[in-house]
mmCIF file of C-alpha atoms in Angstrom:
data_model
loop_
_atom_site.group_PDB
_atom_site.id
_atom_site.type_symbol
_atom_site.label_atom_id
_atom_site.label_comp_id
_atom_site.label_asym_id
_atom_site.label_seq_id
_atom_site.Cartn_x
_atom_site.Cartn_y
_atom_site.Cartn_z
ATOM 1 C CA MET A 7 46.633 115.464 -1.307
ATOM 2 C CA GLU A 8 48.499 113.909 -4.229
ATOM 3 C CA LYS A 9 51.195 112.734 -1.800
ATOM 4 C CA ILE A 10 48.580 111.100 0.434
ATOM 5 C CA CYS A 11 47.133 109.237 -2.558
ATOM 6 C CA ILE A 12 50.574 108.012 -3.581
ATOM 7 C CA ASN A 13 51.204 106.725 -0.030
ATOM 8 C CA TRP A 14 47.863 104.884 -0.026
ATOM 9 C CA ILE A 15 48.590 103.309 -3.407
ATOM 10 C CA THR A 16 52.038 102.250 -2.173
ATOM 11 C CA THR A 17 50.556 100.776 1.031
ATOM 12 C CA ILE A 18 47.818 98.889 -0.829
ATOM 13 C CA THR A 19 50.334 97.570 -3.364
ATOM 14 C CA PHE A 20 52.584 96.404 -0.525
ATOM 15 C CA LEU A 21 49.687 94.645 1.234
ATOM 16 C CA ILE A 22 48.613 92.943 -1.995
ATOM 17 C CA SER A 23 52.220 91.767 -2.465
ATOM 18 C CA ILE A 24 52.356 90.379 1.089
ATOM 19 C CA ILE A 25 48.991 88.616 0.752
ATOM 20 C CA SER A 26 49.991 87.162 -2.624
ATOM 21 C CA SER A 27 53.263 85.879 -1.180
ATOM 22 C CA ILE A 28 51.483 84.280 1.783
ATOM 23 C CA TYR A 29 48.938 82.670 -0.536
ATOM 24 C CA PHE A 30 51.688 81.320 -2.796
ATOM 25 C CA LEU A 31 53.661 79.891 0.138
ATOM 26 C CA GLN A 32 50.497 78.347 1.590
ATOM 27 C CA ILE A 33 49.674 76.659 -1.717
ATOM 28 C CA GLN A 34 53.208 75.302 -2.012
ATOM 29 C CA PHE A 35 53.301 74.132 1.618
ATOM 30 C CA LEU A 36 49.931 72.386 1.461
ATOM 31 C CA HIS A 37 50.861 70.791 -1.840
ATOM 32 C CA ASN A 38 53.901 69.208 -0.228
ATOM 33 C CA LEU A 39 51.820 67.887 2.660
ATOM 34 C CA THR A 40 49.031 66.516 0.497
ATOM 35 C CA ILE A 41 49.088 62.760 -0.143
ATOM 36 C CA ASN A 42 48.963 62.145 -3.873
ATOM 37 C CA PHE A 43 46.779 59.073 -4.251
ATOM 38 C CA ASN A 44 47.491 58.964 -7.977
ATOM 39 C CA HIS A 45 51.005 57.757 -7.187
ATOM 40 C CA LYS A 46 50.345 55.357 -4.321
ATOM 41 C CA THR A 47 52.108 51.992 -4.403
ATOM 42 C CA LEU A 48 50.993 48.641 -3.040
ATOM 43 C CA LYS A 49 53.123 46.092 -1.252
ATOM 44 C CA LYS A 50 54.513 43.456 -3.615
ATOM 45 C CA SER A 51 53.713 40.040 -2.158
ATOM 46 C CA PRO A 52 55.115 36.599 -2.996
ATOM 47 C CA ASN A 53 52.981 33.629 -3.925
ATOM 48 C CA LEU A 54 51.732 31.920 -0.794
ATOM 49 C CA PRO A 55 51.791 29.476 0.809
ATOM 50 C CA LEU A 56 55.501 28.781 0.755
ATOM 51 C CA ARG A 57 56.095 25.453 -0.939
ATOM 52 C CA PHE A 58 58.726 22.877 -1.849
ATOM 53 C CA ASN A 59 60.089 22.849 -5.400
ATOM 54 C CA SER A 60 58.439 20.500 -7.877
ATOM 55 C CA HIS A 61 61.620 19.597 -9.771
ATOM 56 C CA ASP A 62 63.758 18.349 -6.865
ATOM 57 C CA GLY A 63 61.502 18.320 -3.773
ATOM 58 C CA THR A 64 63.667 20.800 -1.840
ATOM 59 C CA PHE A 65 63.124 23.976 0.134
ATOM 60 C CA LYS A 66 66.237 26.063 0.781
ATOM 61 C CA ILE A 67 66.503 28.738 3.483
ATOM 62 C CA LEU A 68 69.221 31.371 3.791
ATOM 63 C CA GLN A 69 69.705 32.567 7.380
ATOM 64 C CA VAL A 70 71.395 35.954 7.784
ATOM 65 C CA ALA A 71 72.218 36.952 11.359
ATOM 66 C CA ASP A 72 73.386 40.192 12.981
ATOM 67 C CA MET A 73 73.793 42.561 10.033
ATOM 68 C CA HIS A 74 74.006 45.578 12.395
ATOM 69 C CA PHE A 75 73.312 47.989 9.540
ATOM 70 C CA GLY A 76 73.808 51.694 10.193
ATOM 71 C CA GLN A 77 73.949 54.419 7.534
ATOM 72 C CA GLY A 78 75.327 52.560 4.547
ATOM 73 C CA LEU A 79 78.446 54.084 3.049
ATOM 74 C CA LEU A 80 78.860 56.382 6.077
ATOM 75 C CA THR A 81 79.091 53.471 8.541
ATOM 76 C CA LYS A 82 82.550 52.001 8.965
ATOM 77 C CA CYS A 83 83.383 48.343 9.555
ATOM 78 C CA ARG A 84 84.614 46.741 12.746
ATOM 79 C CA ASP A 85 87.178 43.985 13.229
ATOM 80 C CA VAL A 86 88.554 43.818 9.699
ATOM 81 C CA LEU A 87 92.147 43.831 8.457
ATOM 82 C CA PRO A 88 93.871 47.265 8.449
ATOM 83 C CA SER A 89 94.163 47.025 4.654
ATOM 84 C CA GLU A 90 90.376 46.620 4.401
ATOM 85 C CA PHE A 91 89.232 49.267 6.868
ATOM 86 C CA LYS A 92 89.537 52.376 4.669
ATOM 87 C CA TYR A 93 87.086 51.099 2.046
ATOM 88 C CA CYS A 94 84.841 48.939 4.236
ATOM 89 C CA SER A 95 81.298 49.981 5.189
ATOM 90 C CA ASP A 96 77.739 48.665 5.532
ATOM 91 C CA LEU A 97 77.808 48.220 1.760
ATOM 92 C CA ASN A 98 80.112 45.221 2.311
ATOM 93 C CA THR A 99 77.249 43.604 4.225
ATOM 94 C CA THR A 100 74.855 44.382 1.368
ATOM 95 C CA ARG A 101 77.245 42.930 -1.184
ATOM 96 C CA PHE A 102 77.684 39.763 0.892
ATOM 97 C CA VAL A 103 73.937 39.162 1.097
ATOM 98 C CA GLN A 104 73.597 39.733 -2.651
ATOM 99 C CA ARG A 105 76.400 37.259 -3.356
ATOM 100 C CA LEU A 106 74.739 34.663 -1.106
ATOM 101 C CA ILE A 107 71.420 35.018 -2.916
ATOM 102 C CA ASP A 108 73.090 34.691 -6.308
ATOM 103 C CA ALA A 109 75.212 31.689 -5.294
ATOM 104 C CA GLU A 110 72.649 29.657 -3.349
ATOM 105 C CA ASN A 111 69.416 30.645 -5.126
ATOM 106 C CA PRO A 112 67.386 30.076 -1.935
ATOM 107 C CA ASP A 113 63.619 29.748 -1.771
ATOM 108 C CA PHE A 114 63.307 31.795 1.396
ATOM 109 C CA LEU A 115 65.360 34.317 3.403
ATOM 110 C CA VAL A 116 65.365 34.624 7.198
ATOM 111 C CA PHE A 117 66.945 37.483 9.156
ATOM 112 C CA THR A 118 67.460 36.545 12.805
ATOM 113 C CA GLY A 119 67.757 39.887 14.560
ATOM 114 C CA ASP A 120 70.023 42.877 15.112
ATOM 115 C CA ASN A 121 69.226 43.711 11.523
ATOM 116 C CA ILE A 122 70.059 47.357 12.204
ATOM 117 C CA PHE A 123 72.343 48.820 14.839
ATOM 118 C CA GLY A 124 69.898 51.343 16.287
ATOM 119 C CA SER A 125 72.509 53.433 18.066
ATOM 120 C CA SER A 126 74.350 53.981 14.754
ATOM 121 C CA THR A 127 71.464 55.392 12.747
ATOM 122 C CA PRO A 128 69.344 58.540 13.235
ATOM 123 C CA ASP A 129 66.523 57.083 11.113
ATOM 124 C CA ALA A 130 65.427 53.513 11.794
ATOM 125 C CA ALA A 131 63.055 53.341 8.821
ATOM 126 C CA GLU A 132 65.723 54.454 6.357
ATOM 127 C CA SER A 133 68.157 51.903 7.775
ATOM 128 C CA LEU A 134 65.544 49.122 7.573
ATOM 129 C CA PHE A 135 64.824 49.809 3.911
ATOM 130 C CA SER A 136 68.556 49.807 3.182
ATOM 131 C CA VAL A 137 69.380 46.598 5.019
ATOM 132 C CA PHE A 138 66.486 44.638 3.491
ATOM 133 C CA ARG A 139 66.951 46.014 -0.024
ATOM 134 C CA PRO A 140 68.718 42.848 -1.324
ATOM 135 C CA ALA A 141 65.808 40.747 -0.071
ATOM 136 C CA MET A 142 63.191 42.973 -1.683
ATOM 137 C CA GLU A 143 65.098 43.229 -4.963
ATOM 138 C CA SER A 144 65.473 39.435 -5.096
ATOM 139 C CA ARG A 145 61.649 39.105 -5.124
ATOM 140 C CA LEU A 146 62.026 36.107 -2.826
ATOM 141 C CA PRO A 147 59.777 35.663 0.207
ATOM 142 C CA TRP A 148 61.561 36.690 3.378
ATOM 143 C CA ALA A 149 60.926 37.007 7.095
ATOM 144 C CA ALA A 150 62.636 38.630 10.062
ATOM 145 C CA VAL A 151 62.689 38.744 13.835
ATOM 146 C CA LEU A 152 64.156 41.473 16.022
ATOM 147 C CA GLY A 153 67.310 41.376 18.107
ATOM 148 C CA ASN A 154 68.304 43.461 21.109
ATOM 149 C CA HIS A 155 69.705 46.429 19.126
ATOM 150 C CA ASP A 156 67.033 47.068 16.473
ATOM 151 C CA GLN A 157 64.887 49.362 18.655
ATOM 152 C CA GLU A 158 67.695 51.687 19.775
ATOM 153 C CA SER A 159 66.943 54.371 17.181
ATOM 154 C CA THR A 160 63.671 56.137 16.293
ATOM 155 C CA MET A 161 61.159 53.245 16.313
ATOM 156 C CA ASN A 162 59.987 50.866 19.036
ATOM 157 C CA ARG A 163 59.707 47.113 18.527
ATOM 158 C CA GLU A 164 56.063 47.139 17.490
ATOM 159 C CA GLU A 165 56.695 49.892 14.936
ATOM 160 C CA LEU A 166 59.731 48.058 13.563
ATOM 161 C CA MET A 167 57.839 44.793 13.053
ATOM 162 C CA SER A 168 54.884 46.660 11.541
ATOM 163 C CA LEU A 169 57.132 48.307 8.969
ATOM 164 C CA ILE A 170 58.985 45.049 8.225
ATOM 165 C CA SER A 171 55.676 43.256 7.653
ATOM 166 C CA LEU A 172 54.668 45.906 5.077
ATOM 167 C CA MET A 173 57.841 45.722 2.983
ATOM 168 C CA ASP A 174 57.883 44.150 -0.469
ATOM 169 C CA TYR A 175 57.874 40.333 -0.452
ATOM 170 C CA SER A 176 58.010 40.192 3.354
ATOM 171 C CA VAL A 177 55.913 37.464 4.993
ATOM 172 C CA SER A 178 56.787 38.669 8.494
ATOM 173 C CA GLN A 179 53.975 39.221 10.980
ATOM 174 C CA VAL A 180 53.663 41.488 13.991
ATOM 175 C CA ASN A 181 51.740 38.836 15.931
ATOM 176 C CA PRO A 182 50.203 35.412 15.258
ATOM 177 C CA SER A 183 47.259 35.096 12.944
ATOM 178 C CA ALA A 184 43.918 34.193 14.527
ATOM 179 C CA GLU A 185 42.929 32.112 11.503
ATOM 180 C CA ASN A 186 44.752 29.086 12.920
ATOM 181 C CA PHE A 187 42.458 29.008 15.966
ATOM 182 C CA ASP A 188 38.744 28.290 15.825
ATOM 183 C CA SER A 189 37.611 28.639 19.423
ATOM 184 C CA HIS A 190 36.985 31.983 21.111
ATOM 185 C CA GLY A 191 39.217 30.991 24.041
ATOM 186 C CA ASP A 192 42.163 30.206 21.809
ATOM 187 C CA ARG A 193 41.733 33.490 19.949
ATOM 188 C CA ASN A 194 41.675 35.418 23.216
ATOM 189 C CA MET A 195 45.026 33.843 24.056
ATOM 190 C CA LEU A 196 46.552 35.558 21.012
ATOM 191 C CA THR A 197 45.944 39.022 22.459
ATOM 192 C CA GLY A 198 48.169 38.371 25.471
ATOM 193 C CA ILE A 199 51.337 37.205 23.732
ATOM 194 C CA ASP A 200 54.492 39.044 24.790
ATOM 195 C CA GLY A 201 56.697 40.722 22.233
ATOM 196 C CA PHE A 202 56.375 41.517 18.542
ATOM 197 C CA GLY A 203 57.288 39.125 15.760
ATOM 198 C CA ASN A 204 55.806 35.833 16.990
ATOM 199 C CA TYR A 205 54.350 33.921 14.051
ATOM 200 C CA ASN A 206 54.264 30.622 12.178
ATOM 201 C CA LEU A 207 54.670 29.946 8.443
ATOM 202 C CA GLU A 208 53.699 26.761 6.645
ATOM 203 C CA VAL A 209 55.703 25.220 3.808
ATOM 204 C CA HIS A 210 53.459 23.041 1.640
ATOM 205 C CA GLY A 211 54.423 20.194 -0.643
ATOM 206 C CA PRO A 212 54.969 20.765 -4.397
ATOM 207 C CA TYR A 213 52.085 21.293 -6.765
ATOM 208 C CA GLY A 214 50.588 17.967 -7.831
ATOM 209 C CA SER A 215 51.911 16.066 -4.806
ATOM 210 C CA ALA A 216 49.926 14.394 -2.038
ATOM 211 C CA SER A 217 51.037 17.186 0.303
ATOM 212 C CA ALA A 218 50.238 20.120 -2.012
ATOM 213 C CA ASN A 219 47.412 21.352 0.225
ATOM 214 C CA ARG A 220 48.981 20.847 3.619
ATOM 215 C CA SER A 221 52.059 21.825 5.575
ATOM 216 C CA VAL A 222 55.087 19.547 5.441
ATOM 217 C CA LEU A 223 57.403 21.897 7.319
ATOM 218 C CA ASN A 224 56.529 24.638 9.818
ATOM 219 C CA LEU A 225 58.750 27.653 10.428
ATOM 220 C CA PHE A 226 58.105 29.451 13.706
ATOM 221 C CA PHE A 227 59.523 32.802 14.745
ATOM 222 C CA LEU A 228 59.761 34.174 18.281
ATOM 223 C CA ASP A 229 60.673 37.542 19.774
ATOM 224 C CA SER A 230 63.429 36.945 22.341
ATOM 225 C CA GLY A 231 63.339 40.571 23.537
ATOM 226 C CA ASP A 232 66.124 43.045 24.168
ATOM 227 C CA ARG A 233 67.235 44.204 27.647
ATOM 228 C CA VAL A 234 65.381 44.058 30.970
ATOM 229 C CA THR A 235 66.129 44.539 34.653
ATOM 230 C CA VAL A 236 65.614 41.542 36.931
ATOM 231 C CA GLU A 237 66.085 41.965 40.701
ATOM 232 C CA GLY A 238 68.083 45.138 40.131
ATOM 233 C CA ARG A 239 70.403 43.624 37.514
ATOM 234 C CA ARG A 240 70.403 44.211 33.764
ATOM 235 C CA THR A 241 70.088 41.103 31.652
ATOM 236 C CA TYR A 242 69.066 40.077 28.151
ATOM 237 C CA GLY A 243 65.474 39.329 27.257
ATOM 238 C CA TRP A 244 63.956 35.870 27.040
ATOM 239 C CA ILE A 245 61.058 34.041 25.425
ATOM 240 C CA ARG A 246 58.032 34.302 27.725
ATOM 241 C CA ASN A 247 55.476 31.692 28.759
ATOM 242 C CA SER A 248 52.735 33.402 26.747
ATOM 243 C CA GLN A 249 54.765 32.884 23.575
ATOM 244 C CA LEU A 250 55.456 29.248 24.400
ATOM 245 C CA ASP A 251 51.793 28.637 25.302
ATOM 246 C CA TRP A 252 50.763 29.907 21.871
ATOM 247 C CA LEU A 253 53.397 27.803 20.115
ATOM 248 C CA GLN A 254 52.483 24.622 21.973
ATOM 249 C CA ALA A 255 48.772 25.182 21.338
ATOM 250 C CA LEU A 256 49.462 25.633 17.633
ATOM 251 C CA SER A 257 51.594 22.472 17.531
ATOM 252 C CA ARG A 258 49.002 20.440 19.435
ATOM 253 C CA LYS A 259 46.234 21.624 17.105
ATOM 254 C CA GLU A 260 48.209 20.644 14.007
ATOM 255 C CA GLN A 261 49.095 17.232 15.401
ATOM 256 C CA ASP A 262 45.434 16.576 16.241
ATOM 257 C CA GLU A 263 44.367 17.596 12.737
ATOM 258 C CA HIS A 264 46.916 15.341 11.058
ATOM 259 C CA GLU A 265 45.987 12.404 13.278
ATOM 260 C CA GLU A 266 42.320 12.943 12.454
ATOM 261 C CA THR A 267 43.077 13.098 8.722
ATOM 262 C CA SER A 268 45.187 9.945 8.865
ATOM 263 C CA ASN A 269 42.420 8.051 10.678
ATOM 264 C CA LEU A 270 40.039 8.784 7.810
ATOM 265 C CA GLY A 271 42.062 6.418 5.630
ATOM 266 C CA GLY A 272 41.855 6.122 1.871
ATOM 267 C CA SER A 273 45.213 7.723 1.182
ATOM 268 C CA HIS A 274 48.156 5.926 -0.406
ATOM 269 C CA PHE A 275 50.463 8.305 1.432
ATOM 270 C CA PRO A 276 50.074 8.422 5.231
ATOM 271 C CA MET A 277 49.734 11.948 6.615
ATOM 272 C CA THR A 278 52.596 12.712 8.989
ATOM 273 C CA THR A 279 52.807 15.615 11.406
ATOM 274 C CA PRO A 280 54.876 18.429 9.861
ATOM 275 C CA MET A 281 58.353 18.956 11.282
ATOM 276 C CA SER A 282 59.214 22.380 12.729
ATOM 277 C CA LEU A 283 62.218 24.696 12.594
ATOM 278 C CA GLY A 284 62.538 27.698 14.914
ATOM 279 C CA PHE A 285 64.153 31.106 14.510
ATOM 280 C CA PHE A 286 64.930 33.684 17.195
ATOM 281 C CA HIS A 287 67.798 35.940 18.220
ATOM 282 C CA ILE A 288 69.033 35.496 21.808
ATOM 283 C CA PRO A 289 70.280 31.997 22.750
ATOM 284 C CA ILE A 290 68.804 30.013 25.630
ATOM 285 C CA PRO A 291 70.955 29.299 28.740
ATOM 286 C CA GLU A 292 71.308 25.545 28.007
ATOM 287 C CA ILE A 293 73.475 26.300 24.974
ATOM 288 C CA ARG A 294 76.332 26.849 27.422
ATOM 289 C CA GLN A 295 76.318 23.067 27.954
ATOM 290 C CA LEU A 296 77.484 22.557 24.368
ATOM 291 C CA TYR A 297 80.953 23.797 25.293
ATOM 292 C CA TYR A 298 81.551 20.319 26.723
ATOM 293 C CA GLN A 299 79.842 18.368 23.951
ATOM 294 C CA LYS A 300 80.492 17.507 20.327
ATOM 295 C CA ILE A 301 79.598 20.375 18.023
ATOM 296 C CA VAL A 302 80.053 21.238 14.344
ATOM 297 C CA GLY A 303 81.608 24.677 13.948
ATOM 298 C CA GLN A 304 83.375 27.038 16.336
ATOM 299 C CA PHE A 305 82.567 28.018 19.930
ATOM 300 C CA GLN A 306 84.606 31.225 20.325
ATOM 301 C CA GLU A 307 82.763 33.421 22.807
ATOM 302 C CA ALA A 308 80.695 33.143 25.961
ATOM 303 C CA ILE A 309 76.961 32.627 25.523
ATOM 304 C CA ALA A 310 75.304 36.018 26.094
ATOM 305 C CA CYS A 311 71.873 34.834 27.214
ATOM 306 C CA SER A 312 69.343 35.932 29.816
ATOM 307 C CA SER A 313 69.826 35.213 33.513
ATOM 308 C CA VAL A 314 66.226 33.949 33.421
ATOM 309 C CA ASN A 315 65.583 30.402 32.202
ATOM 310 C CA SER A 316 61.963 30.303 31.049
ATOM 311 C CA GLY A 317 62.032 26.616 30.120
ATOM 312 C CA VAL A 318 62.188 27.057 26.345
ATOM 313 C CA LEU A 319 64.121 23.821 25.797
ATOM 314 C CA ASN A 320 61.677 21.679 27.789
ATOM 315 C CA ARG A 321 58.704 23.197 25.990
ATOM 316 C CA LEU A 322 60.225 22.637 22.554
ATOM 317 C CA VAL A 323 61.137 19.041 23.410
ATOM 318 C CA ALA A 324 57.563 18.434 24.585
ATOM 319 C CA MET A 325 56.264 19.513 21.179
ATOM 320 C CA LYS A 326 58.104 16.460 19.699
ATOM 321 C CA ASN A 327 58.301 17.815 16.142
ATOM 322 C CA VAL A 328 60.936 20.559 16.552
ATOM 323 C CA LYS A 329 64.131 19.400 14.846
ATOM 324 C CA ALA A 330 66.312 22.516 14.854
ATOM 325 C CA VAL A 331 66.451 26.128 16.053
ATOM 326 C CA PHE A 332 68.526 28.870 14.424
ATOM 327 C CA ILE A 333 69.804 31.830 16.434
ATOM 328 C CA GLY A 334 72.175 34.811 16.303
ATOM 329 C CA HIS A 335 73.475 37.327 18.866
ATOM 330 C CA ASP A 336 76.935 35.835 19.544
ATOM 331 C CA HIS A 337 78.680 36.827 16.320
ATOM 332 C CA THR A 338 81.808 34.688 16.523
ATOM 333 C CA ASN A 339 79.957 31.493 17.405
ATOM 334 C CA ASP A 340 78.875 29.583 14.305
ATOM 335 C CA PHE A 341 78.367 26.059 15.652
ATOM 336 C CA CYS A 342 75.538 23.558 15.735
ATOM 337 C CA GLY A 343 75.042 21.411 18.829
ATOM 338 C CA ASN A 344 72.349 18.979 19.923
ATOM 339 C CA LEU A 345 70.343 19.436 23.123
ATOM 340 C CA ASP A 346 67.818 16.692 23.958
ATOM 341 C CA GLY A 347 67.278 15.838 20.298
ATOM 342 C CA ILE A 348 67.017 19.418 19.005
ATOM 343 C CA TRP A 349 69.853 21.059 17.088
ATOM 344 C CA PHE A 350 70.668 24.653 18.028
ATOM 345 C CA CYS A 351 72.649 26.428 15.315
ATOM 346 C CA TYR A 352 74.226 29.865 15.189
ATOM 347 C CA GLY A 353 74.107 31.810 11.948
ATOM 348 C CA GLY A 354 77.497 33.419 12.544
ATOM 349 C CA GLY A 355 77.778 37.200 12.243
ATOM 350 C CA SER A 356 77.027 38.504 8.739
ATOM 351 C CA GLY A 357 77.338 42.254 9.252
ATOM 352 C CA TYR A 358 80.486 44.319 8.965
ATOM 353 C CA HIS A 359 79.418 47.009 11.427
ATOM 354 C CA GLY A 360 78.843 44.411 14.143
ATOM 355 C CA TYR A 361 81.792 43.056 16.070
ATOM 356 C CA GLY A 362 83.625 40.090 14.589
ATOM 357 C CA LYS A 363 87.124 38.710 14.577
ATOM 358 C CA VAL A 364 89.959 40.056 12.447
ATOM 359 C CA GLY A 365 90.866 37.524 9.774
ATOM 360 C CA TRP A 366 87.718 35.457 10.431
ATOM 361 C CA PRO A 367 85.358 35.976 7.460
ATOM 362 C CA ARG A 368 81.761 37.027 7.982
ATOM 363 C CA ARG A 369 79.371 34.161 7.302
ATOM 364 C CA ALA A 370 75.792 33.019 6.903
ATOM 365 C CA ARG A 371 73.938 29.701 7.179
ATOM 366 C CA ILE A 372 71.946 27.714 4.664
ATOM 367 C CA ILE A 373 69.298 25.135 5.625
ATOM 368 C CA LEU A 374 68.047 22.606 3.064
ATOM 369 C CA ALA A 375 64.926 20.474 3.593
ATOM 370 C CA GLN A 376 64.438 17.527 1.217
ATOM 371 C CA LEU A 377 61.298 15.472 0.571
ATOM 372 C CA SER A 378 61.233 11.759 -0.158
ATOM 373 C CA LYS A 379 59.726 10.446 -3.383
ATOM 374 C CA THR A 380 57.930 7.339 -4.563
ATOM 375 C CA SER A 381 55.615 8.065 -7.471
ATOM 376 C CA THR A 382 55.201 11.598 -6.069
ATOM 377 C CA TRP A 383 56.808 13.793 -3.464
ATOM 378 C CA THR A 384 55.676 12.734 0.008
ATOM 379 C CA SER A 385 56.982 13.428 3.517
ATOM 380 C CA LEU A 386 60.134 15.129 4.753
ATOM 381 C CA GLU A 387 63.210 12.931 4.416
ATOM 382 C CA ARG A 388 66.235 15.011 5.429
ATOM 383 C CA ILE A 389 67.338 18.391 6.767
ATOM 384 C CA THR A 390 70.929 19.496 6.163
ATOM 385 C CA THR A 391 72.849 22.715 6.787
ATOM 386 C CA TRP A 392 76.135 24.411 5.908
ATOM 387 C CA LYS A 393 77.719 27.864 6.002
ATOM 388 C CA ARG A 394 79.081 30.239 3.377
ATOM 389 C CA LEU A 395 82.018 32.547 4.073
ATOM 390 C CA ASP A 396 82.440 36.018 2.650
ATOM 391 C CA ASP A 397 85.758 35.243 1.011
ATOM 392 C CA GLU A 398 86.820 35.224 -2.634
ATOM 393 C CA MET A 399 85.361 31.762 -3.275
ATOM 394 C CA LEU A 400 82.299 32.159 -1.030
ATOM 395 C CA SER A 401 83.617 29.008 0.643
ATOM 396 C CA LYS A 402 81.160 26.322 1.768
ATOM 397 C CA ILE A 403 82.026 24.756 5.135
ATOM 398 C CA ASP A 404 80.679 22.469 7.879
ATOM 399 C CA GLU A 405 77.986 20.660 5.917
ATOM 400 C CA GLN A 406 76.039 18.319 8.194
ATOM 401 C CA VAL A 407 72.789 16.391 8.471
ATOM 402 C CA LEU A 408 70.521 17.766 11.195
ATOM 403 C CA TRP A 409 67.739 15.243 10.776
ATOM 404 C CA ASN A 410 67.144 12.137 8.695
ATOM 405 C CA ARG A 411 63.912 10.170 8.602
ATOM 406 C CA ASP A 412 65.791 6.843 8.844
ATOM 407 C CA SER A 413 68.073 7.840 11.728
#
């Protein structure tokens, strides 16, 4: 009998131990899954709208193209000198972007696609946070579009743009804002736009100027897609009619509003339609024509565009206020060339994990918009651009005027 009691006590003790262990593990497991709202963080946002500087009437943009970021220190470089290869990684790209920000002190950063090299990272979100860290740490407003490699990891294009739009100081948008359209018909049009990352940003005049409450310069961003199959053949993506319809409608609306305001009279400073600059990743087919024309910079590789010509150039020309478009994709092209009055400029490859050319420094582009001044800052006077090389001196090359009010 005593033995039976001892066995029961042992069994009960064992069961209590098992139940206690399960309870403890459950508490620990649930604790790890529970969202702690006491430690939540909010997105840090820049002051909006974007605006020209009061002291010199300028707005400076740094364009960074084709960073192709992978896994940081673990990701090796491509197309660098043998002496550089052993110690070269994604961190060289990070350092280059940080040097550019420090040297140029831009007002705004733009990343024109292939920000991450999806096939080189097992975690797209981690790679995105790493590649955009210099932008977030700078506390400058920044925006991005996608290239054809960003979605090749663990997130699709919509998820990528959603995450980018939620990052600190990002002003990127997944799709256009409906606030620019009043009518129900126009708002319905917004729901049918192809791609993710189509949006428009306004740059207002300086505080205290006649243009402080209106846009002087518009920056539009378009999703040029990734890869598609057309008639059984693989080709690169292209900008669709739905995107161009939205952009033209937005431009037409703004031009009508400025004409209406100007007709009201009573202003010492005539209201002019804001100029526009565009940003997307994949070049349009007409850029091939620039091989035979005068350009500023180097044309070193074939234009890798879509086999489909969706009429982007004609639509942009018809808008009348587009002065320049900035693209990426072809890393060893860094030229600007003029097509029907619009400059098309490559950023030049910035990333060390993307292909390049041995002995040819990685580079990035700067765009500077300058206002004219009488007694106050008024309309846009000039747009210039140049490039910076990732060499010892951060060399400045190929400075040129893209647009001048008097030309």
